[in-house]
Amino acid sequence: MTFLKAQRPILSMRRLAFASLLFLATAGLVASAVCIEQHLAYKREVVDSTRTHLTSLTFQATRSIDGIAREAIDNVNSIAGQLSGGQLTHEKALVRLRELLERHPHFLGTALSYNPYAFDPGRRLWSALYVKENGLIKYVR
């Protein structure tokens, strides 16, 4: 019997050690799960925030590009209408196209093209082009 009494404290110590290790392992598992969830929540927040910011920047850029395109179309249509209506000569149209390039840094080129034989009855096609190269405006025919 003394042998069994001596083994009981050893078994109690082993059970206590096992229970302690089991508790620590469970606590570690729970802590890991909490940390993983916090990390994933942070990651979702960053992704959502970035997506919102980039969407906003995209809409701003779209509005800016749309404004530039509308301005270009309005100016070119104005020149074409005045040229077709006879209020603007060919030379003045070229001057206005050059002025467009000078005033608008986003415009890289402007062109003036005529319908076949409209510029000169002896010439089928005719067009003129202004382009920006290294900040300088060049005339190309």
JSON list of C-alpha atoms in Angstrom, two decimals:
[
{"chain": "A", "resi": 1, "resn": "MET", "atom": "CA", "xyz": [0.00, 0.00, 0.00]},
{"chain": "A", "resi": 2, "resn": "THR", "atom": "CA", "xyz": [2.80, 2.34, 0.65]},
{"chain": "A", "resi": 3, "resn": "PHE", "atom": "CA", "xyz": [3.86, 1.84, -2.93]},
{"chain": "A", "resi": 4, "resn": "LEU", "atom": "CA", "xyz": [0.40, 3.02, -4.16]},
{"chain": "A", "resi": 5, "resn": "LYS", "atom": "CA", "xyz": [0.46, 6.01, -1.87]},
{"chain": "A", "resi": 6, "resn": "ALA", "atom": "CA", "xyz": [3.85, 6.97, -3.24]},
{"chain": "A", "resi": 7, "resn": "GLN", "atom": "CA", "xyz": [2.57, 6.70, -6.82]},
{"chain": "A", "resi": 8, "resn": "ARG", "atom": "CA", "xyz": [-0.49, 8.90, -6.24]},
{"chain": "A", "resi": 9, "resn": "PRO", "atom": "CA", "xyz": [1.51, 12.12, -5.81]},
{"chain": "A", "resi": 10, "resn": "ILE", "atom": "CA", "xyz": [3.45, 11.28, -8.97]},
{"chain": "A", "resi": 11, "resn": "LEU", "atom": "CA", "xyz": [0.20, 10.68, -10.88]},
{"chain": "A", "resi": 12, "resn": "SER", "atom": "CA", "xyz": [-1.24, 13.90, -9.48]},
{"chain": "A", "resi": 13, "resn": "MET", "atom": "CA", "xyz": [1.86, 15.78, -10.61]},
{"chain": "A", "resi": 14, "resn": "ARG", "atom": "CA", "xyz": [1.64, 14.24, -14.07]},
{"chain": "A", "resi": 15, "resn": "ARG", "atom": "CA", "xyz": [-2.06, 15.10, -14.33]},
{"chain": "A", "resi": 16, "resn": "LEU", "atom": "CA", "xyz": [-1.34, 18.62, -13.14]},
{"chain": "A", "resi": 17, "resn": "ALA", "atom": "CA", "xyz": [1.50, 18.97, -15.66]},
{"chain": "A", "resi": 18, "resn": "PHE", "atom": "CA", "xyz": [-0.70, 17.53, -18.45]},
{"chain": "A", "resi": 19, "resn": "ALA", "atom": "CA", "xyz": [-3.58, 19.82, -17.52]},
{"chain": "A", "resi": 20, "resn": "SER", "atom": "CA", "xyz": [-1.22, 22.80, -17.41]},
{"chain": "A", "resi": 21, "resn": "LEU", "atom": "CA", "xyz": [0.24, 21.96, -20.81]},
{"chain": "A", "resi": 22, "resn": "LEU", "atom": "CA", "xyz": [-3.22, 21.36, -22.23]},
{"chain": "A", "resi": 23, "resn": "PHE", "atom": "CA", "xyz": [-4.37, 24.74, -20.87]},
{"chain": "A", "resi": 24, "resn": "LEU", "atom": "CA", "xyz": [-1.29, 26.50, -22.30]},
{"chain": "A", "resi": 25, "resn": "ALA", "atom": "CA", "xyz": [-1.75, 24.83, -25.69]},
{"chain": "A", "resi": 26, "resn": "THR", "atom": "CA", "xyz": [-5.44, 25.79, -25.77]},
{"chain": "A", "resi": 27, "resn": "ALA", "atom": "CA", "xyz": [-4.62, 29.36, -24.69]},
{"chain": "A", "resi": 28, "resn": "GLY", "atom": "CA", "xyz": [-1.93, 29.54, -27.41]},
{"chain": "A", "resi": 29, "resn": "LEU", "atom": "CA", "xyz": [-4.38, 28.26, -30.00]},
{"chain": "A", "resi": 30, "resn": "VAL", "atom": "CA", "xyz": [-7.02, 30.80, -28.95]},
{"chain": "A", "resi": 31, "resn": "ALA", "atom": "CA", "xyz": [-4.45, 33.62, -28.91]},
{"chain": "A", "resi": 32, "resn": "SER", "atom": "CA", "xyz": [-3.24, 32.58, -32.37]},
{"chain": "A", "resi": 33, "resn": "ALA", "atom": "CA", "xyz": [-6.80, 32.54, -33.69]},
{"chain": "A", "resi": 34, "resn": "VAL", "atom": "CA", "xyz": [-7.45, 36.02, -32.26]},
{"chain": "A", "resi": 35, "resn": "CYS", "atom": "CA", "xyz": [-4.22, 37.36, -33.77]},
{"chain": "A", "resi": 36, "resn": "ILE", "atom": "CA", "xyz": [-5.00, 35.84, -37.16]},
{"chain": "A", "resi": 37, "resn": "GLU", "atom": "CA", "xyz": [-8.50, 37.34, -37.11]},
{"chain": "A", "resi": 38, "resn": "GLN", "atom": "CA", "xyz": [-7.12, 40.76, -36.16]},
{"chain": "A", "resi": 39, "resn": "HIS", "atom": "CA", "xyz": [-4.57, 40.54, -38.96]},
{"chain": "A", "resi": 40, "resn": "LEU", "atom": "CA", "xyz": [-7.21, 39.57, -41.51]},
{"chain": "A", "resi": 41, "resn": "ALA", "atom": "CA", "xyz": [-9.52, 42.36, -40.33]},
{"chain": "A", "resi": 42, "resn": "TYR", "atom": "CA", "xyz": [-6.66, 44.87, -40.64]},
{"chain": "A", "resi": 43, "resn": "LYS", "atom": "CA", "xyz": [-5.82, 43.55, -44.09]},
{"chain": "A", "resi": 44, "resn": "ARG", "atom": "CA", "xyz": [-9.48, 43.87, -45.21]},
{"chain": "A", "resi": 45, "resn": "GLU", "atom": "CA", "xyz": [-9.58, 47.42, -43.85]},
{"chain": "A", "resi": 46, "resn": "VAL", "atom": "CA", "xyz": [-6.42, 48.39, -45.72]},
{"chain": "A", "resi": 47, "resn": "VAL", "atom": "CA", "xyz": [-7.65, 46.81, -48.96]},
{"chain": "A", "resi": 48, "resn": "ASP", "atom": "CA", "xyz": [-11.07, 48.50, -48.66]},
{"chain": "A", "resi": 49, "resn": "SER", "atom": "CA", "xyz": [-9.50, 51.86, -47.84]},
{"chain": "A", "resi": 50, "resn": "THR", "atom": "CA", "xyz": [-7.07, 51.57, -50.75]},
{"chain": "A", "resi": 51, "resn": "ARG", "atom": "CA", "xyz": [-9.83, 50.51, -53.13]},
{"chain": "A", "resi": 52, "resn": "THR", "atom": "CA", "xyz": [-11.96, 53.49, -52.09]},
{"chain": "A", "resi": 53, "resn": "HIS", "atom": "CA", "xyz": [-9.04, 55.89, -52.49]},
{"chain": "A", "resi": 54, "resn": "LEU", "atom": "CA", "xyz": [-8.06, 54.51, -55.91]},
{"chain": "A", "resi": 55, "resn": "THR", "atom": "CA", "xyz": [-11.68, 54.62, -57.09]},
{"chain": "A", "resi": 56, "resn": "SER", "atom": "CA", "xyz": [-11.84, 58.27, -56.08]},
{"chain": "A", "resi": 57, "resn": "LEU", "atom": "CA", "xyz": [-8.58, 59.03, -57.90]},
{"chain": "A", "resi": 58, "resn": "THR", "atom": "CA", "xyz": [-9.85, 57.21, -60.98]},
{"chain": "A", "resi": 59, "resn": "PHE", "atom": "CA", "xyz": [-13.06, 59.25, -61.04]},
{"chain": "A", "resi": 60, "resn": "GLN", "atom": "CA", "xyz": [-11.08, 62.48, -60.62]},
{"chain": "A", "resi": 61, "resn": "ALA", "atom": "CA", "xyz": [-8.75, 61.51, -63.47]},
{"chain": "A", "resi": 62, "resn": "THR", "atom": "CA", "xyz": [-11.72, 60.55, -65.63]},
{"chain": "A", "resi": 63, "resn": "ARG", "atom": "CA", "xyz": [-13.38, 63.91, -65.03]},
{"chain": "A", "resi": 64, "resn": "SER", "atom": "CA", "xyz": [-10.13, 65.72, -65.81]},
{"chain": "A", "resi": 65, "resn": "ILE", "atom": "CA", "xyz": [-9.56, 63.76, -69.03]},
{"chain": "A", "resi": 66, "resn": "ASP", "atom": "CA", "xyz": [-13.20, 64.23, -70.02]},
{"chain": "A", "resi": 67, "resn": "GLY", "atom": "CA", "xyz": [-12.87, 67.99, -69.49]},
{"chain": "A", "resi": 68, "resn": "ILE", "atom": "CA", "xyz": [-9.75, 68.16, -71.63]},
{"chain": "A", "resi": 69, "resn": "ALA", "atom": "CA", "xyz": [-11.37, 66.06, -74.37]},
{"chain": "A", "resi": 70, "resn": "ARG", "atom": "CA", "xyz": [-14.54, 68.17, -74.34]},
{"chain": "A", "resi": 71, "resn": "GLU", "atom": "CA", "xyz": [-12.51, 71.36, -74.54]},
{"chain": "A", "resi": 72, "resn": "ALA", "atom": "CA", "xyz": [-10.52, 69.99, -77.49]},
{"chain": "A", "resi": 73, "resn": "ILE", "atom": "CA", "xyz": [-13.67, 68.87, -79.29]},
{"chain": "A", "resi": 74, "resn": "ASP", "atom": "CA", "xyz": [-15.42, 72.20, -78.68]},
{"chain": "A", "resi": 75, "resn": "ASN", "atom": "CA", "xyz": [-12.42, 74.19, -79.95]},
{"chain": "A", "resi": 76, "resn": "VAL", "atom": "CA", "xyz": [-11.93, 72.03, -83.02]},
{"chain": "A", "resi": 77, "resn": "ASN", "atom": "CA", "xyz": [-15.65, 72.04, -83.84]},
{"chain": "A", "resi": 78, "resn": "SER", "atom": "CA", "xyz": [-15.67, 75.82, -83.51]},
{"chain": "A", "resi": 79, "resn": "ILE", "atom": "CA", "xyz": [-12.75, 76.19, -85.92]},
{"chain": "A", "resi": 80, "resn": "ALA", "atom": "CA", "xyz": [-14.27, 73.67, -88.36]},
{"chain": "A", "resi": 81, "resn": "GLY", "atom": "CA", "xyz": [-17.66, 75.39, -88.26]},
{"chain": "A", "resi": 82, "resn": "GLN", "atom": "CA", "xyz": [-16.18, 78.84, -88.85]},
{"chain": "A", "resi": 83, "resn": "LEU", "atom": "CA", "xyz": [-13.94, 77.52, -91.60]},
{"chain": "A", "resi": 84, "resn": "SER", "atom": "CA", "xyz": [-16.84, 75.75, -93.32]},
{"chain": "A", "resi": 85, "resn": "GLY", "atom": "CA", "xyz": [-19.09, 78.79, -92.90]},
{"chain": "A", "resi": 86, "resn": "GLY", "atom": "CA", "xyz": [-16.55, 81.13, -94.48]},
{"chain": "A", "resi": 87, "resn": "GLN", "atom": "CA", "xyz": [-16.00, 83.24, -91.32]},
{"chain": "A", "resi": 88, "resn": "LEU", "atom": "CA", "xyz": [-12.44, 81.92, -90.98]},
{"chain": "A", "resi": 89, "resn": "THR", "atom": "CA", "xyz": [-9.72, 81.77, -93.62]},
{"chain": "A", "resi": 90, "resn": "HIS", "atom": "CA", "xyz": [-7.31, 78.88, -93.96]},
{"chain": "A", "resi": 91, "resn": "GLU", "atom": "CA", "xyz": [-4.42, 80.95, -92.58]},
{"chain": "A", "resi": 92, "resn": "LYS", "atom": "CA", "xyz": [-6.42, 82.12, -89.55]},
{"chain": "A", "resi": 93, "resn": "ALA", "atom": "CA", "xyz": [-7.54, 78.53, -88.89]},
{"chain": "A", "resi": 94, "resn": "LEU", "atom": "CA", "xyz": [-3.88, 77.46, -88.77]},
{"chain": "A", "resi": 95, "resn": "VAL", "atom": "CA", "xyz": [-3.12, 80.32, -86.39]},
{"chain": "A", "resi": 96, "resn": "ARG", "atom": "CA", "xyz": [-5.98, 79.23, -84.10]},
{"chain": "A", "resi": 97, "resn": "LEU", "atom": "CA", "xyz": [-4.78, 75.62, -84.13]},
{"chain": "A", "resi": 98, "resn": "ARG", "atom": "CA", "xyz": [-1.28, 76.75, -83.14]},
{"chain": "A", "resi": 99, "resn": "GLU", "atom": "CA", "xyz": [-2.74, 78.93, -80.37]},
{"chain": "A", "resi": 100, "resn": "LEU", "atom": "CA", "xyz": [-4.62, 75.89, -79.05]},
{"chain": "A", "resi": 101, "resn": "LEU", "atom": "CA", "xyz": [-1.35, 74.02, -78.66]},
{"chain": "A", "resi": 102, "resn": "GLU", "atom": "CA", "xyz": [0.31, 77.01, -77.01]},
{"chain": "A", "resi": 103, "resn": "ARG", "atom": "CA", "xyz": [-2.51, 77.49, -74.47]},
{"chain": "A", "resi": 104, "resn": "HIS", "atom": "CA", "xyz": [-3.10, 73.85, -73.55]},
{"chain": "A", "resi": 105, "resn": "PRO", "atom": "CA", "xyz": [-0.21, 71.81, -72.20]},
{"chain": "A", "resi": 106, "resn": "HIS", "atom": "CA", "xyz": [-2.21, 68.58, -72.54]},
{"chain": "A", "resi": 107, "resn": "PHE", "atom": "CA", "xyz": [-2.71, 68.95, -76.28]},
{"chain": "A", "resi": 108, "resn": "LEU", "atom": "CA", "xyz": [0.10, 67.26, -78.20]},
{"chain": "A", "resi": 109, "resn": "GLY", "atom": "CA", "xyz": [-1.01, 67.97, -81.73]},
{"chain": "A", "resi": 110, "resn": "THR", "atom": "CA", "xyz": [-3.67, 69.55, -83.89]},
{"chain": "A", "resi": 111, "resn": "ALA", "atom": "CA", "xyz": [-4.48, 68.96, -87.53]},
{"chain": "A", "resi": 112, "resn": "LEU", "atom": "CA", "xyz": [-6.47, 70.58, -90.28]},
{"chain": "A", "resi": 113, "resn": "SER", "atom": "CA", "xyz": [-7.61, 68.29, -93.09]},
{"chain": "A", "resi": 114, "resn": "TYR", "atom": "CA", "xyz": [-9.85, 69.05, -96.03]},
{"chain": "A", "resi": 115, "resn": "ASN", "atom": "CA", "xyz": [-12.27, 66.88, -97.96]},
{"chain": "A", "resi": 116, "resn": "PRO", "atom": "CA", "xyz": [-10.91, 65.73, -101.35]},
{"chain": "A", "resi": 117, "resn": "TYR", "atom": "CA", "xyz": [-10.45, 68.69, -103.73]},
{"chain": "A", "resi": 118, "resn": "ALA", "atom": "CA", "xyz": [-11.93, 71.15, -101.18]},
{"chain": "A", "resi": 119, "resn": "PHE", "atom": "CA", "xyz": [-8.69, 73.00, -100.47]},
{"chain": "A", "resi": 120, "resn": "ASP", "atom": "CA", "xyz": [-7.49, 73.13, -104.05]},
{"chain": "A", "resi": 121, "resn": "PRO", "atom": "CA", "xyz": [-9.45, 71.80, -107.07]},
{"chain": "A", "resi": 122, "resn": "GLY", "atom": "CA", "xyz": [-6.16, 70.55, -108.52]},
{"chain": "A", "resi": 123, "resn": "ARG", "atom": "CA", "xyz": [-5.13, 68.68, -105.37]},
{"chain": "A", "resi": 124, "resn": "ARG", "atom": "CA", "xyz": [-7.08, 65.68, -104.09]},
{"chain": "A", "resi": 125, "resn": "LEU", "atom": "CA", "xyz": [-5.91, 65.67, -100.46]},
{"chain": "A", "resi": 126, "resn": "TRP", "atom": "CA", "xyz": [-4.46, 68.37, -98.26]},
{"chain": "A", "resi": 127, "resn": "SER", "atom": "CA", "xyz": [-3.82, 68.62, -94.56]},
{"chain": "A", "resi": 128, "resn": "ALA", "atom": "CA", "xyz": [-1.61, 70.46, -92.11]},
{"chain": "A", "resi": 129, "resn": "LEU", "atom": "CA", "xyz": [-0.44, 69.34, -88.69]},
{"chain": "A", "resi": 130, "resn": "TYR", "atom": "CA", "xyz": [1.06, 71.05, -85.67]},
{"chain": "A", "resi": 131, "resn": "VAL", "atom": "CA", "xyz": [2.85, 68.82, -83.16]},
{"chain": "A", "resi": 132, "resn": "LYS", "atom": "CA", "xyz": [4.67, 69.42, -79.91]},
{"chain": "A", "resi": 133, "resn": "GLU", "atom": "CA", "xyz": [8.16, 67.98, -79.68]},
{"chain": "A", "resi": 134, "resn": "ASN", "atom": "CA", "xyz": [10.23, 68.73, -76.59]},
{"chain": "A", "resi": 135, "resn": "GLY", "atom": "CA", "xyz": [8.07, 71.75, -75.81]},
{"chain": "A", "resi": 136, "resn": "LEU", "atom": "CA", "xyz": [8.47, 73.22, -79.33]},
{"chain": "A", "resi": 137, "resn": "ILE", "atom": "CA", "xyz": [5.59, 73.43, -81.77]},
{"chain": "A", "resi": 138, "resn": "LYS", "atom": "CA", "xyz": [6.41, 72.20, -85.30]},
{"chain": "A", "resi": 139, "resn": "TYR", "atom": "CA", "xyz": [4.37, 72.58, -88.45]},
{"chain": "A", "resi": 140, "resn": "VAL", "atom": "CA", "xyz": [4.07, 69.46, -90.60]},
{"chain": "A", "resi": 141, "resn": "ARG", "atom": "CA", "xyz": [2.38, 69.24, -94.00]}
]
